[in-house]
Short mmCIF file of N, CA and C in Angstrom, two decimals:
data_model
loop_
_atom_site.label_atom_id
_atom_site.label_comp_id
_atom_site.label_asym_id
_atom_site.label_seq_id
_atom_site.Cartn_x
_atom_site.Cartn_y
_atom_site.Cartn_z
N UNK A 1 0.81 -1.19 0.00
CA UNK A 1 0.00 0.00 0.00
C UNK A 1 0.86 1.26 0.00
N UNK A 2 2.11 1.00 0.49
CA UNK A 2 2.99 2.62 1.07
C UNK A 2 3.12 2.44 -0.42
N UNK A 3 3.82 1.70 -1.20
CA UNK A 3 4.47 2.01 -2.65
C UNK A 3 3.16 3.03 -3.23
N UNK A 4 2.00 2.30 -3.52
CA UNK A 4 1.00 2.85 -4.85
C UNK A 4 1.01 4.47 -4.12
N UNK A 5 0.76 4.98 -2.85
CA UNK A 5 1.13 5.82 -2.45
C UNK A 5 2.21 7.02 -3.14
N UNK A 6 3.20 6.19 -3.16
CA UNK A 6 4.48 6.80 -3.78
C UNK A 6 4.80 7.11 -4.80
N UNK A 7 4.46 6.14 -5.48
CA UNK A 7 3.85 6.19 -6.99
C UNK A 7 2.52 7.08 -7.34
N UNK A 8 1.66 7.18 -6.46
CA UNK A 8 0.91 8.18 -6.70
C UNK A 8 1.75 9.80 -6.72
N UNK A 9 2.06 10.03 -5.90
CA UNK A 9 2.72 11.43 -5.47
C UNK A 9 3.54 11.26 -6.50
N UNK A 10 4.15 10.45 -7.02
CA UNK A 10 5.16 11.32 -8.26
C UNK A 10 4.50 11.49 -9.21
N UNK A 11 3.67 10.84 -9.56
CA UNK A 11 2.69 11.31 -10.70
C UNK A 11 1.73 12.67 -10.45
N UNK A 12 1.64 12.58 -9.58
CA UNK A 12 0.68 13.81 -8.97
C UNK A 12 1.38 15.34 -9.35
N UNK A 13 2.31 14.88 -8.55
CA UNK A 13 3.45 16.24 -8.38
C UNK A 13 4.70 16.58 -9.23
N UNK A 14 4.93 15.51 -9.40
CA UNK A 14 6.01 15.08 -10.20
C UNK A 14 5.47 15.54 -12.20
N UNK A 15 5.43 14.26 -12.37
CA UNK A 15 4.40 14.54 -13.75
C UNK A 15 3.71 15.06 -14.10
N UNK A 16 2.81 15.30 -13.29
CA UNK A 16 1.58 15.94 -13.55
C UNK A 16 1.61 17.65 -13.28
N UNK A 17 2.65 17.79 -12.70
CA UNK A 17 2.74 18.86 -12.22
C UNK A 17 1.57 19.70 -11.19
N UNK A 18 1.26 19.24 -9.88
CA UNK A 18 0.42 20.21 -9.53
C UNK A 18 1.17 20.52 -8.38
N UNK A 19 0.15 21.64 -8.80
CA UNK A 19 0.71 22.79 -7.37
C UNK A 19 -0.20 23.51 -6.47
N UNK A 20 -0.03 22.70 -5.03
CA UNK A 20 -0.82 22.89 -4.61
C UNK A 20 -0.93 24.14 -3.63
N UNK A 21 -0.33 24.94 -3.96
CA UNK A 21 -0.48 25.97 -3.64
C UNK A 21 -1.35 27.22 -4.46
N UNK A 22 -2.20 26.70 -5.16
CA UNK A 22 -3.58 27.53 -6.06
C UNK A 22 -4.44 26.74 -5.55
N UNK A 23 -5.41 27.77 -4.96
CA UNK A 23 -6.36 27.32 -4.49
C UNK A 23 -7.95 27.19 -5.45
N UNK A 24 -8.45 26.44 -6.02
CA UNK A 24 -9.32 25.98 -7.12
C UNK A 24 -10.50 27.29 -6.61
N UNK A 25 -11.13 27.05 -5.25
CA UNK A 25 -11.78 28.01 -5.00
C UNK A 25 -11.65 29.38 -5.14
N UNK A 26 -10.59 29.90 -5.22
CA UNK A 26 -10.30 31.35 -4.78
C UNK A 26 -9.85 31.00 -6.65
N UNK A 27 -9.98 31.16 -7.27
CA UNK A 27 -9.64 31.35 -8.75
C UNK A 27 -10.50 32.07 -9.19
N UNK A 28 -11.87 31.82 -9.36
CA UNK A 28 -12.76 32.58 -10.02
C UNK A 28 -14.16 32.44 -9.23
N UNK A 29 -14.30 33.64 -8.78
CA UNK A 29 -15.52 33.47 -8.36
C UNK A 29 -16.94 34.14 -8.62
N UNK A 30 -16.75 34.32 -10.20
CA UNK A 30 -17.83 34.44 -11.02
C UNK A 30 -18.79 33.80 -10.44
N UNK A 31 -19.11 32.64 -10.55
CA UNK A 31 -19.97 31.81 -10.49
C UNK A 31 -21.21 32.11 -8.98
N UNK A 32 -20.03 32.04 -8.46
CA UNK A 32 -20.68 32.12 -6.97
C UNK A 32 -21.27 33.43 -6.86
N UNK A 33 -21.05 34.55 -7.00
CA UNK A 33 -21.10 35.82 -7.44
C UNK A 33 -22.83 36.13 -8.22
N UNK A 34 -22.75 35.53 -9.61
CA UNK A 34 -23.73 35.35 -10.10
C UNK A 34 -25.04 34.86 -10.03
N UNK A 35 -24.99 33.84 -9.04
CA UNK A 35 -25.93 33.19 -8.26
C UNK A 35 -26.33 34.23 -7.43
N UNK A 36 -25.45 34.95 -6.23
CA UNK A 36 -25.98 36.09 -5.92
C UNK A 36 -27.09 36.61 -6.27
N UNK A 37 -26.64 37.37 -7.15
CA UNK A 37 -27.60 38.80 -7.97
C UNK A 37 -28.44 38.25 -8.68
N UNK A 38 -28.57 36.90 -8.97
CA UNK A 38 -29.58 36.23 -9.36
C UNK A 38 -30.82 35.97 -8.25
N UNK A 39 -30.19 36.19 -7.13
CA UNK A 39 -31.38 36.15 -6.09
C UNK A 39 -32.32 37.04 -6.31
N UNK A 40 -33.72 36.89 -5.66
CA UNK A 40 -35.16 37.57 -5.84
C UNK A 40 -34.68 39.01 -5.53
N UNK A 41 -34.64 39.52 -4.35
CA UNK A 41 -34.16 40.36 -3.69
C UNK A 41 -33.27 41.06 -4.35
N UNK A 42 -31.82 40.51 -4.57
CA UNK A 42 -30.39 41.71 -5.71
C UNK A 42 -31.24 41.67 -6.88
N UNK A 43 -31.71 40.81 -7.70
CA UNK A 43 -32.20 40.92 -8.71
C UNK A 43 -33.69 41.68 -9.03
N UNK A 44 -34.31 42.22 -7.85
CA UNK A 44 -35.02 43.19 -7.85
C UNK A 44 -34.36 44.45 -8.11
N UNK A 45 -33.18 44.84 -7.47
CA UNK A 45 -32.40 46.07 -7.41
C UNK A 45 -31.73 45.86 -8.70
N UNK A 46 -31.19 45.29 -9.07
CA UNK A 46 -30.80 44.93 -10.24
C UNK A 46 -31.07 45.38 -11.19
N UNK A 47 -32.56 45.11 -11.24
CA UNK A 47 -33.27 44.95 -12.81
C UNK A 47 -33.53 46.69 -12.43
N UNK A 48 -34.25 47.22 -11.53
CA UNK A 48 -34.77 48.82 -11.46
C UNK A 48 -33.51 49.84 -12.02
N UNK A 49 -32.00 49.20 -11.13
CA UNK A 49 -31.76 50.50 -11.91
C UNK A 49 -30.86 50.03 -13.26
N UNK A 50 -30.85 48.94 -13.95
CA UNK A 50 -30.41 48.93 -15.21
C UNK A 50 -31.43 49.58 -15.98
N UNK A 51 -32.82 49.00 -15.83
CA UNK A 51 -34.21 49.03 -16.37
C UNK A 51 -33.51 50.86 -16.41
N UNK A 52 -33.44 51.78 -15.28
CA UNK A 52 -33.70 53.26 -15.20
C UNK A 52 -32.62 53.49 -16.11
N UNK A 53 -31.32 53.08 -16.52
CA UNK A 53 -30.60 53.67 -17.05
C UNK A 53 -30.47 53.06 -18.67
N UNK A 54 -31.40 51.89 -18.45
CA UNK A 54 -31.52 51.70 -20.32
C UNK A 54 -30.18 50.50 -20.73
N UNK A 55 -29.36 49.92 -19.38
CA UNK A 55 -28.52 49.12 -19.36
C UNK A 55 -29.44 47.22 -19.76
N UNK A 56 -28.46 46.68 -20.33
CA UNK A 56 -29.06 45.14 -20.65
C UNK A 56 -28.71 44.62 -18.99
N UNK A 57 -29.60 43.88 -18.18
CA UNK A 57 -29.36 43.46 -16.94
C UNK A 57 -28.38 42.59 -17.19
N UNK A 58 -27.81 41.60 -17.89
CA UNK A 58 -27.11 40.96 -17.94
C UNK A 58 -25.55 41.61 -18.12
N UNK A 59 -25.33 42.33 -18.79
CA UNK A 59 -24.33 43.85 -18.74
C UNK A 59 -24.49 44.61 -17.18
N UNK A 60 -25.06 44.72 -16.94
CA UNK A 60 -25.20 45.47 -15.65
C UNK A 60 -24.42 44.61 -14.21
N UNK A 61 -25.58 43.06 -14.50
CA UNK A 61 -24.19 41.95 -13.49
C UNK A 61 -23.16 41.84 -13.45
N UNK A 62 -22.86 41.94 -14.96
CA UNK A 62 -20.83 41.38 -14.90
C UNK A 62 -20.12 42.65 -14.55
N UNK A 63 -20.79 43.96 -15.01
CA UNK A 63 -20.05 45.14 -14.08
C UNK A 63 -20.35 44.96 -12.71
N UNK A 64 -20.87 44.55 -11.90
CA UNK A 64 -21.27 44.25 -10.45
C UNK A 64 -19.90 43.63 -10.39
N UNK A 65 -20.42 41.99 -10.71
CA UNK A 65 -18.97 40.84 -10.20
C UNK A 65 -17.90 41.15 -10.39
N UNK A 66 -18.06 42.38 -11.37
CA UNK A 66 -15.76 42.90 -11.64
C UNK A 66 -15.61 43.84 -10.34
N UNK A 67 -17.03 44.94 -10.13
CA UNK A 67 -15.86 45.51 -9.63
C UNK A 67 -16.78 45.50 -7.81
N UNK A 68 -17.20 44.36 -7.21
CA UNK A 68 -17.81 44.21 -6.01
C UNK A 68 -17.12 42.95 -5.29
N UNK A 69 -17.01 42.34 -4.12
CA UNK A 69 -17.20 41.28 -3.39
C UNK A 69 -18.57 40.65 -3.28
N UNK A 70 -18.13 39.42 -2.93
CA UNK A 70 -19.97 38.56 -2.75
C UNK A 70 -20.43 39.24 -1.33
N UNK A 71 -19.89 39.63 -0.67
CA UNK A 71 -20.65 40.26 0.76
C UNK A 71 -20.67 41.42 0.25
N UNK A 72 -20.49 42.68 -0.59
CA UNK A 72 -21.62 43.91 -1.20
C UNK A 72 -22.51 43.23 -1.81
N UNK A 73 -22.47 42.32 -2.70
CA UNK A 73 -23.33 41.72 -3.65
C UNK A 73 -24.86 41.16 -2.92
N UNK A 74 -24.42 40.45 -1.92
CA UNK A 74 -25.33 40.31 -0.70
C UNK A 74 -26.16 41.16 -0.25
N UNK A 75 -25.32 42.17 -0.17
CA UNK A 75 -26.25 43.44 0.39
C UNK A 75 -26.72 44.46 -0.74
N UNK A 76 -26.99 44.40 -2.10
CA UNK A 76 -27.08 45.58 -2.95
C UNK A 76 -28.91 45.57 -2.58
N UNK A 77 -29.35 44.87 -1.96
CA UNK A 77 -31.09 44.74 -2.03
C UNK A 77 -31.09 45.87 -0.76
N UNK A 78 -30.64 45.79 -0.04
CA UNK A 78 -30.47 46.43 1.45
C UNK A 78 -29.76 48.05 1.06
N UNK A 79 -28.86 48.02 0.17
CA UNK A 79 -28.37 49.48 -0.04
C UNK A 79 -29.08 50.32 -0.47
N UNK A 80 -29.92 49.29 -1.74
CA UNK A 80 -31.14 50.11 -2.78
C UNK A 80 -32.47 50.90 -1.83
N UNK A 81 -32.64 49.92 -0.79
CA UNK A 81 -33.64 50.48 -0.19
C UNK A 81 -33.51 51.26 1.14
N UNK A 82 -32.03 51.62 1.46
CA UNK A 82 -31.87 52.79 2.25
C UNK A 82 -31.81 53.99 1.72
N UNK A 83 -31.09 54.06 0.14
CA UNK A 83 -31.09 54.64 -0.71
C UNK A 83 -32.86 55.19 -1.09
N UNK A 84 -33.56 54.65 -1.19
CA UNK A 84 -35.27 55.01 -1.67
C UNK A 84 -35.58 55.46 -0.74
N UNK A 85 -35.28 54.89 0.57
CA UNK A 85 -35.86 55.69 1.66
C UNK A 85 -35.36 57.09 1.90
N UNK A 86 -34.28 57.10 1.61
CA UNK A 86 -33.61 58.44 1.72
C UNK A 86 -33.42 59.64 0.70
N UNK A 87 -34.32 59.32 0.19
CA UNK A 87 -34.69 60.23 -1.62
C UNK A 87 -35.08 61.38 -1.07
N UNK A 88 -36.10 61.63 0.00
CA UNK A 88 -36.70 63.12 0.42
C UNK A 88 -35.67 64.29 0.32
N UNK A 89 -34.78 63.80 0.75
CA UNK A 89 -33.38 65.15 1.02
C UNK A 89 -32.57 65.29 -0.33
N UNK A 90 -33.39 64.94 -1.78
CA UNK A 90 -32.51 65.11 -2.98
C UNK A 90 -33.27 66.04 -3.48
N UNK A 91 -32.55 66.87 -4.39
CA UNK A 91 -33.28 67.82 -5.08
C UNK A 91 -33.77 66.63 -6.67
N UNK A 92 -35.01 67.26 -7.49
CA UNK A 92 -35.20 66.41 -8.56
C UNK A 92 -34.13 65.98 -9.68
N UNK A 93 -32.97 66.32 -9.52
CA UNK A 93 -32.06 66.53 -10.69
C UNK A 93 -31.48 64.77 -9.99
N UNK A 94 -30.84 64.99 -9.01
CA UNK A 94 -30.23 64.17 -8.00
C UNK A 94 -30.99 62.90 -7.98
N UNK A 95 -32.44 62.82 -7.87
CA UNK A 95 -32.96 61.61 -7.72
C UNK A 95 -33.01 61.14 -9.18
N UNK A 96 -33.26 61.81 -10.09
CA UNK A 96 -33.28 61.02 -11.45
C UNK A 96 -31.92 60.48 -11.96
N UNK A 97 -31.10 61.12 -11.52
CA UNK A 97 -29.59 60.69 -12.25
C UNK A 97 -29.28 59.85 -11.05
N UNK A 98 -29.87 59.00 -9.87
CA UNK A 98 -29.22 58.11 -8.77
C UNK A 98 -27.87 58.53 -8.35
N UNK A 99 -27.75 60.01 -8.37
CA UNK A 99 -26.21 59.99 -7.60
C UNK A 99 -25.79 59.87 -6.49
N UNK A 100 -26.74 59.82 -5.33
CA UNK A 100 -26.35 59.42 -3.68
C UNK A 100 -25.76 57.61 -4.27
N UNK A 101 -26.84 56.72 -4.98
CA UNK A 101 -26.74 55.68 -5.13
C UNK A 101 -25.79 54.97 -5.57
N UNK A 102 -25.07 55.96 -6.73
CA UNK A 102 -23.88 55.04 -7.98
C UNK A 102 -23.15 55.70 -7.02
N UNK A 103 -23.11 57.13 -6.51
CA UNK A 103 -21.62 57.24 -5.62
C UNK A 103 -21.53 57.30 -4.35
N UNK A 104 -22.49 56.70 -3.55
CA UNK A 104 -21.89 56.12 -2.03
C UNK A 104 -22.74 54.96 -1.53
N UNK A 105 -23.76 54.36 -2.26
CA UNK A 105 -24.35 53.35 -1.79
C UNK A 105 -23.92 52.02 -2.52
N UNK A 106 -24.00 52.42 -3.66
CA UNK A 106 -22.95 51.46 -5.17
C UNK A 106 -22.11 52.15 -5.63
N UNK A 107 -20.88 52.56 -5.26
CA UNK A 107 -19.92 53.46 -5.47
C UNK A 107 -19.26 52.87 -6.98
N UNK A 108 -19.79 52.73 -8.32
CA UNK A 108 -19.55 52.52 -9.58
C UNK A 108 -18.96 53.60 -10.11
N UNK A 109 -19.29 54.89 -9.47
CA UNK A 109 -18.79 56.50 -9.89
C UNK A 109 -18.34 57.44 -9.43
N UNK A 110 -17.13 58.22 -9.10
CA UNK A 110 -16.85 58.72 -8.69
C UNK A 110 -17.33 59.98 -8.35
N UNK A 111 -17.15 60.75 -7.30
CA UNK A 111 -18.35 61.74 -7.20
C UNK A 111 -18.08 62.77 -7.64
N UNK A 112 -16.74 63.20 -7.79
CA UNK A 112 -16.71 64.38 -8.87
C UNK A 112 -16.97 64.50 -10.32
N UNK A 113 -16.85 62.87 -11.20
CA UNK A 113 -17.86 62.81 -11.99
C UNK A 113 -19.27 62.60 -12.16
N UNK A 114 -19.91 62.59 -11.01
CA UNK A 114 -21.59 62.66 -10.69
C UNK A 114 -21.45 63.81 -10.85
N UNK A 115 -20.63 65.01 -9.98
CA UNK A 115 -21.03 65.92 -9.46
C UNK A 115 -21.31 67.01 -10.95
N UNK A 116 -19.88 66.20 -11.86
CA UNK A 116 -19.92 67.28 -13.11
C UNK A 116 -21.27 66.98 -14.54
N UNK A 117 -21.39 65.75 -13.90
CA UNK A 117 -22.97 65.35 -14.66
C UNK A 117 -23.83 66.48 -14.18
N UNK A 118 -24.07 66.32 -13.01
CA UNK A 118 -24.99 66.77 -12.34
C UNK A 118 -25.48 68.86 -12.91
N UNK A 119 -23.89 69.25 -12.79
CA UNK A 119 -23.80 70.54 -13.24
C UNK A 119 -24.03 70.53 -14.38
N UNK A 120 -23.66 69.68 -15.61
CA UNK A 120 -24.35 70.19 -16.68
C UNK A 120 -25.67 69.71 -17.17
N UNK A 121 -25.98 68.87 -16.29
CA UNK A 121 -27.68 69.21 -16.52
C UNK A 121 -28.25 70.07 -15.96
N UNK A 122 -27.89 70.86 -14.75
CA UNK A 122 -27.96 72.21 -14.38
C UNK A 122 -28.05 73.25 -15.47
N UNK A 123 -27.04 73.02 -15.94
CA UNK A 123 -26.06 74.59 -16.95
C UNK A 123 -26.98 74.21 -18.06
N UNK A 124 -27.33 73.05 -18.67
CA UNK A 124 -28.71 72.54 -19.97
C UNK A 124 -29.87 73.46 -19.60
N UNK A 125 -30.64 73.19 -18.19
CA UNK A 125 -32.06 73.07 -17.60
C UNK A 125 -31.69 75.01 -17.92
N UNK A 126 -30.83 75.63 -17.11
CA UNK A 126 -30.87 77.14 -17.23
C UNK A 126 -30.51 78.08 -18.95
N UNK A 127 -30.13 77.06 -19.47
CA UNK A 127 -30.33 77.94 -21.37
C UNK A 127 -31.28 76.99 -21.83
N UNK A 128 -32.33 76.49 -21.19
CA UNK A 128 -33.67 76.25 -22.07
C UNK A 128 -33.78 75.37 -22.52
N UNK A 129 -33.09 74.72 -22.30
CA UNK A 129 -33.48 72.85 -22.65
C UNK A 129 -34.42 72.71 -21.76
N UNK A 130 -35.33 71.23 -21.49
CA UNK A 130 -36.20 71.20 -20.74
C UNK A 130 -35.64 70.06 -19.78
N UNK A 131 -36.59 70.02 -18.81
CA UNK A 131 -35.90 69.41 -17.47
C UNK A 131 -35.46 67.77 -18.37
N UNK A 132 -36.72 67.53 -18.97
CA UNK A 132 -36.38 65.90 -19.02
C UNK A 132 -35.87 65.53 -20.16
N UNK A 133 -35.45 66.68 -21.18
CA UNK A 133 -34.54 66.42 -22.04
C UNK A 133 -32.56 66.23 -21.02
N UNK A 134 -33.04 67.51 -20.25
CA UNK A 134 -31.57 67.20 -19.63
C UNK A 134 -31.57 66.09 -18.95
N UNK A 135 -32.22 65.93 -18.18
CA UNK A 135 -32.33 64.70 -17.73
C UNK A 135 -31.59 62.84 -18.36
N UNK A 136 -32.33 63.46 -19.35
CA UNK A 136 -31.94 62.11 -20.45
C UNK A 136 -30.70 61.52 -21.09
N UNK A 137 -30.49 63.27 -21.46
CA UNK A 137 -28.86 63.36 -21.47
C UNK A 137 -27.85 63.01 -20.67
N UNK A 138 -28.08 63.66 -19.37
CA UNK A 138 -27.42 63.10 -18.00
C UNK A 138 -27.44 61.35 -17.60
N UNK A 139 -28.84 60.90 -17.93
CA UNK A 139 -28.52 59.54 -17.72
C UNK A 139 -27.61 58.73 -18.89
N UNK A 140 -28.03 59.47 -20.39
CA UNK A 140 -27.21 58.84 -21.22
C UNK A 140 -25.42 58.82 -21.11
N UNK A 141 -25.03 60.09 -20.17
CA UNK A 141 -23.80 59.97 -19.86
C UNK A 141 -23.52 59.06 -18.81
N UNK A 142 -24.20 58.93 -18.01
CA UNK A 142 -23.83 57.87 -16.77
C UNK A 142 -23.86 56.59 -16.93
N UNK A 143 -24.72 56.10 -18.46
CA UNK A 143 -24.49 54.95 -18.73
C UNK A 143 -23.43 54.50 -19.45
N UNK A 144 -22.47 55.93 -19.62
CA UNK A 144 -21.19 55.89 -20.46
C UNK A 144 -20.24 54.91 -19.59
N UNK A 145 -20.75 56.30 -18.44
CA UNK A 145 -19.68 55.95 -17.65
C UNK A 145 -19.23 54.68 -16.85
N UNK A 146 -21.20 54.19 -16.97
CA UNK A 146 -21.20 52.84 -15.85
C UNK A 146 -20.13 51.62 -16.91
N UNK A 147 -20.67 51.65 -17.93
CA UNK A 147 -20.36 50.70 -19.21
C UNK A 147 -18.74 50.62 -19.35
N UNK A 148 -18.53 51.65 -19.09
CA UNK A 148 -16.67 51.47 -19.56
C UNK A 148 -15.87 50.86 -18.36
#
């Protein structure tokens, strides 16, 4: 029994080359990830704000799994709805373009580029464009930004 043993391990390690110092789990954890946001709950939050920004939900996940952990991912159902609850204290510009949301609840954006969205749908709305043309515009840039 000790030999086939022995003979195992050189083939193992030897020949075969493994190394067991890569851990199979910690390689990719797409998978696990995906299952996530596939839940009822993330995949409620999910779908609202791809749905709001005109993103394919399936595009919207794999930017999640690149740039999140599975414990945010866990919680994006729980962020979304502290976030809704806390809409009263936004002015209308702010709640349509989700900027409390993409930059401190799902931090996807940095806030000085929210902030410069934000101003030129300002600087649009005051030479006479209309609110929800700027509006539109503003989200069409943020889906630039989410996408790249």
């Amino acid at each position: 029994m000790g030999l086939y043993w022995a003979l195992f391990y050189i083939w193992c390690f030897k020949i075969r080359r493994f190394n067991m110092t890569e851990y199979l789990y910690e390689k990719d954890l797409r998978g696990m990830k995906y299952r996530i946001l596939t839940g009822p709950f993330q995949d409620n939050a999910v779908s609202k704000i791809s749905e709001h920004f005109g993103i394919n939900k399936q595009e919207f996940r794999k930017i999640l799994i690149e740039n999140f952990d599975m414990s945010f991912l866990e919680n994006i159902h729980a962020r979304y709805q502290v976030w809704e609850s806390d809409q009263n204290s936004y002015d209308k510009i702010s709640k349509e373009l989700y900027s409390k949301l993409l930059t401190e609840y799902l931090p996807l954006i940095e806030k000085a580029d929210m902030n410069s969205v934000i101003d030129d749908v300002k600087y649009s709305i005051e030479n006479g464009t209309s609110a929800d043309e700027a509006i539109m515009k503003g989200k069409a840039h943020i889906r630039e930004m989410i996408l790249v």
